[in-house]
C-alpha positions as CSV (number, residue, x, y, z in Angstrom):
1,M,102.4,-20.6,-114.5
2,G,104.4,-23.6,-115.8
3,F,107.7,-21.8,-114.8
4,L,106.5,-21.3,-111.2
5,D,105.3,-24.9,-111.0
6,R,108.8,-26.2,-111.9
7,L,110.6,-23.6,-109.7
8,F,108.5,-24.3,-106.6
9,G,107.5,-27.9,-107.1
10,G,103.8,-27.2,-107.9
11,R,102.9,-25.5,-104.7
12,F,101.2,-22.7,-106.5
13,T,98.7,-24.6,-108.5
14,M,95.1,-24.9,-107.3
15,P,92.6,-27.6,-108.1
16,P,89.9,-26.6,-110.5
17,P,86.8,-25.1,-108.9
18,D,83.8,-27.4,-108.3
19,E,81.4,-27.3,-111.1
20,T,77.9,-26.0,-110.4
21,N,74.6,-26.7,-112.1
22,A,73.3,-23.2,-111.4
23,S,72.9,-20.8,-114.3
24,H,74.6,-17.4,-114.4
25,A,71.3,-15.7,-113.7
26,A,70.6,-17.9,-110.6
27,I,74.1,-17.1,-109.2
28,M,73.5,-13.4,-109.7
29,R,70.1,-13.6,-108.0
30,E,71.8,-15.2,-105.0
31,M,74.3,-12.3,-104.8
32,R,71.6,-9.6,-104.8
33,S,70.7,-8.0,-101.6
34,P,67.1,-8.1,-100.2
35,E,66.8,-4.4,-101.1
36,S,67.3,-5.2,-104.7
37,V,64.0,-7.2,-104.6
38,A,62.2,-4.0,-103.6
39,Q,64.2,-2.1,-106.2
40,K,63.2,-4.6,-108.9
41,Q,59.6,-4.2,-108.0
42,A,59.9,-0.4,-108.1
43,L,61.6,-0.6,-111.5
44,K,58.8,-2.8,-112.7
45,V,56.2,-0.3,-111.5
46,F,58.1,2.6,-113.0
47,T,58.5,0.9,-116.4
48,E,54.8,0.0,-116.4
49,T,54.0,3.7,-115.6
50,L,56.3,4.9,-118.3
51,L,54.6,2.5,-120.8
52,A,51.0,3.2,-119.7
53,R,50.0,4.4,-123.2
54,V,51.7,1.5,-125.0
55,P,49.4,-1.4,-126.0
56,E,49.2,-4.1,-123.3
57,A,51.0,-6.9,-125.1
58,E,53.9,-4.6,-126.2
59,S,54.1,-3.1,-122.7
60,A,54.3,-6.5,-121.1
61,R,57.1,-7.5,-123.5
62,L,59.1,-4.4,-122.8
63,V,58.7,-4.7,-119.0
64,R,59.9,-8.3,-119.2
65,R,62.9,-7.1,-121.3
66,V,63.9,-4.4,-118.8
67,L,63.6,-6.8,-115.9
68,R,65.7,-9.4,-117.7
69,K,68.4,-6.8,-118.3
70,Y,68.2,-5.9,-114.6
71,A,68.4,-9.5,-113.6
72,V,71.9,-9.9,-115.1
73,N,73.3,-7.4,-112.7
74,Q,72.8,-4.2,-114.6
75,A,72.1,-0.9,-112.9
76,P,68.4,0.1,-113.1
77,A,69.2,3.0,-115.4
78,S,71.2,0.9,-117.9
79,A,68.6,-1.9,-117.7
80,L,65.8,0.6,-118.6
81,T,67.7,2.4,-121.4
82,E,69.1,-0.8,-122.9
83,G,65.8,-2.5,-122.6
84,L,63.8,0.2,-124.3
85,L,66.2,2.0,-126.6
86,D,67.6,-1.0,-128.4
87,T,66.9,-0.4,-132.1
88,S,66.1,-4.1,-132.9
89,R,64.2,-5.4,-129.9
90,G,63.3,-2.2,-127.9
91,Q,60.3,0.0,-128.2
92,K,58.6,0.6,-131.5
93,L,58.6,4.1,-133.1
94,A,54.8,4.4,-133.1
95,D,54.7,3.7,-129.3
96,L,57.8,5.7,-128.3
97,A,57.9,6.3,-124.6
98,L,61.6,7.0,-123.9
99,L,63.8,9.2,-126.1
100,G,67.6,8.9,-126.2
101,V,69.8,11.3,-128.1
102,D,73.5,12.1,-127.8
103,W,74.9,15.6,-127.5
104,R,75.0,15.9,-131.3
105,G,71.8,14.0,-132.0
106,F,69.8,16.8,-133.5
107,D,68.7,14.7,-136.5
108,V,67.5,11.9,-134.2
109,F,65.7,14.4,-132.1
110,E,64.1,16.0,-135.1
111,Y,62.9,12.6,-136.3
112,Q,61.8,11.0,-133.0
113,A,60.4,13.9,-131.0
114,P,57.1,14.1,-133.0
115,Y,56.6,10.4,-132.4
116,L,57.3,10.9,-128.7
117,V,54.8,13.8,-128.6
118,A,52.1,11.8,-130.4
119,A,52.6,8.8,-128.2
120,S,52.2,10.9,-125.1
121,G,48.7,12.0,-126.2
122,V,49.4,15.5,-127.5
123,Q,47.3,16.1,-130.7
124,T,49.3,19.1,-131.9
125,P,52.3,17.9,-134.0
126,Y,55.7,19.1,-132.8
127,H,58.1,20.5,-135.4
128,Y,61.8,21.1,-134.7
129,E,64.2,22.5,-137.2
130,H,67.9,22.4,-136.4
131,T,69.6,25.9,-136.6
132,G,73.0,24.8,-135.5
133,T,73.2,27.5,-132.9
134,R,71.9,25.9,-129.7
135,P,73.3,22.9,-127.8
136,M,71.1,19.9,-127.2
137,L,70.4,20.7,-123.6
138,E,68.9,24.1,-124.7
139,V,66.8,22.3,-127.3
140,L,65.5,19.9,-124.7
141,V,64.7,22.8,-122.3
142,S,62.7,24.5,-125.1
143,F,61.0,21.2,-125.8
144,D,59.9,21.0,-122.2
145,Q,58.6,24.6,-122.3
146,W,56.6,23.8,-125.5
147,L,55.1,20.8,-123.6
148,T,54.0,22.9,-120.7
149,G,51.4,24.4,-123.0
150,F,49.8,21.0,-123.2
151,D,50.0,20.3,-119.4
152,K,53.0,17.9,-120.0
153,R,56.6,17.9,-118.9
154,Y,59.8,16.4,-120.3
155,L,61.8,14.6,-117.6
156,H,65.5,13.7,-117.9
157,L,66.8,10.3,-116.9
158,D,70.4,10.1,-116.0
159,S,71.5,7.0,-117.8
160,G,75.2,7.2,-116.7
161,D,76.3,8.0,-120.3
162,D,76.7,11.2,-122.2
163,D,73.3,10.7,-123.8
164,Y,70.3,12.8,-123.1
165,V,67.5,10.3,-122.2
166,G,64.0,11.5,-121.3
167,F,60.3,10.9,-121.4
168,I,57.0,12.9,-121.3
169,V,54.7,12.8,-118.3
170,D,51.5,14.7,-117.4
171,A,52.3,17.8,-115.3
172,D,50.2,16.6,-112.4
173,R,52.1,13.3,-112.2
174,V,55.6,14.8,-112.1
175,E,56.1,14.4,-108.3
176,Y,54.6,10.8,-108.4
177,T,57.0,9.9,-111.2
178,L,60.0,11.4,-109.5
179,E,59.2,9.4,-106.3
180,L,58.7,6.2,-108.3
181,A,62.1,6.8,-110.0
182,R,63.8,7.4,-106.6
183,Q,62.4,4.1,-105.3
184,A,63.6,2.3,-108.4
185,G,67.1,3.7,-108.0
186,L,66.9,6.0,-111.0
187,S,68.1,9.6,-111.1
188,V,65.3,11.6,-112.9
189,S,65.2,15.4,-113.0
190,I,62.9,18.0,-114.5
191,G,63.7,20.9,-116.8
192,T,67.1,22.5,-116.4
193,D,68.2,20.3,-113.5
194,H,69.9,18.0,-116.0
195,E,73.7,18.2,-115.9
């Protein structure tokens, strides 16, 4: 910029912007549209529904965490996944409500799926053994089929990444959960609808 200043007599320099006392979060709130207030409320209701079996204090902490992530201008899906799946501050293994595995995450699935099943209220333990012959999507489809025997379903959440993120709901609450997700701006599908 110094070269242009000398060449054109300083015409291309601008004064520094006026300083503001508003925080980054306050500025981002002002930039949000009125629809995002309704979307934030829907995301809160969806997260509370997802964490219904988690102890109340832990559930409230995780809901606040997701809403904080959403407040700093994150998409609803990334706010939910980063808020809950963070290994250090996210959900606890004993209260697992959201499962996230990548396309090669068979060992993570083998370890965390029994916790997810137990946290959803199914008394029968789930046992998975990796054979190396099926892709992760087929493993998740067979997991969903196993859950139907207990009147549960495994729903996929499109997080915008290559990861497979999902959660377990009661079979009679699938439509309600899909509608809540739609209102919150989340893309949730059931069974083999995941791409």
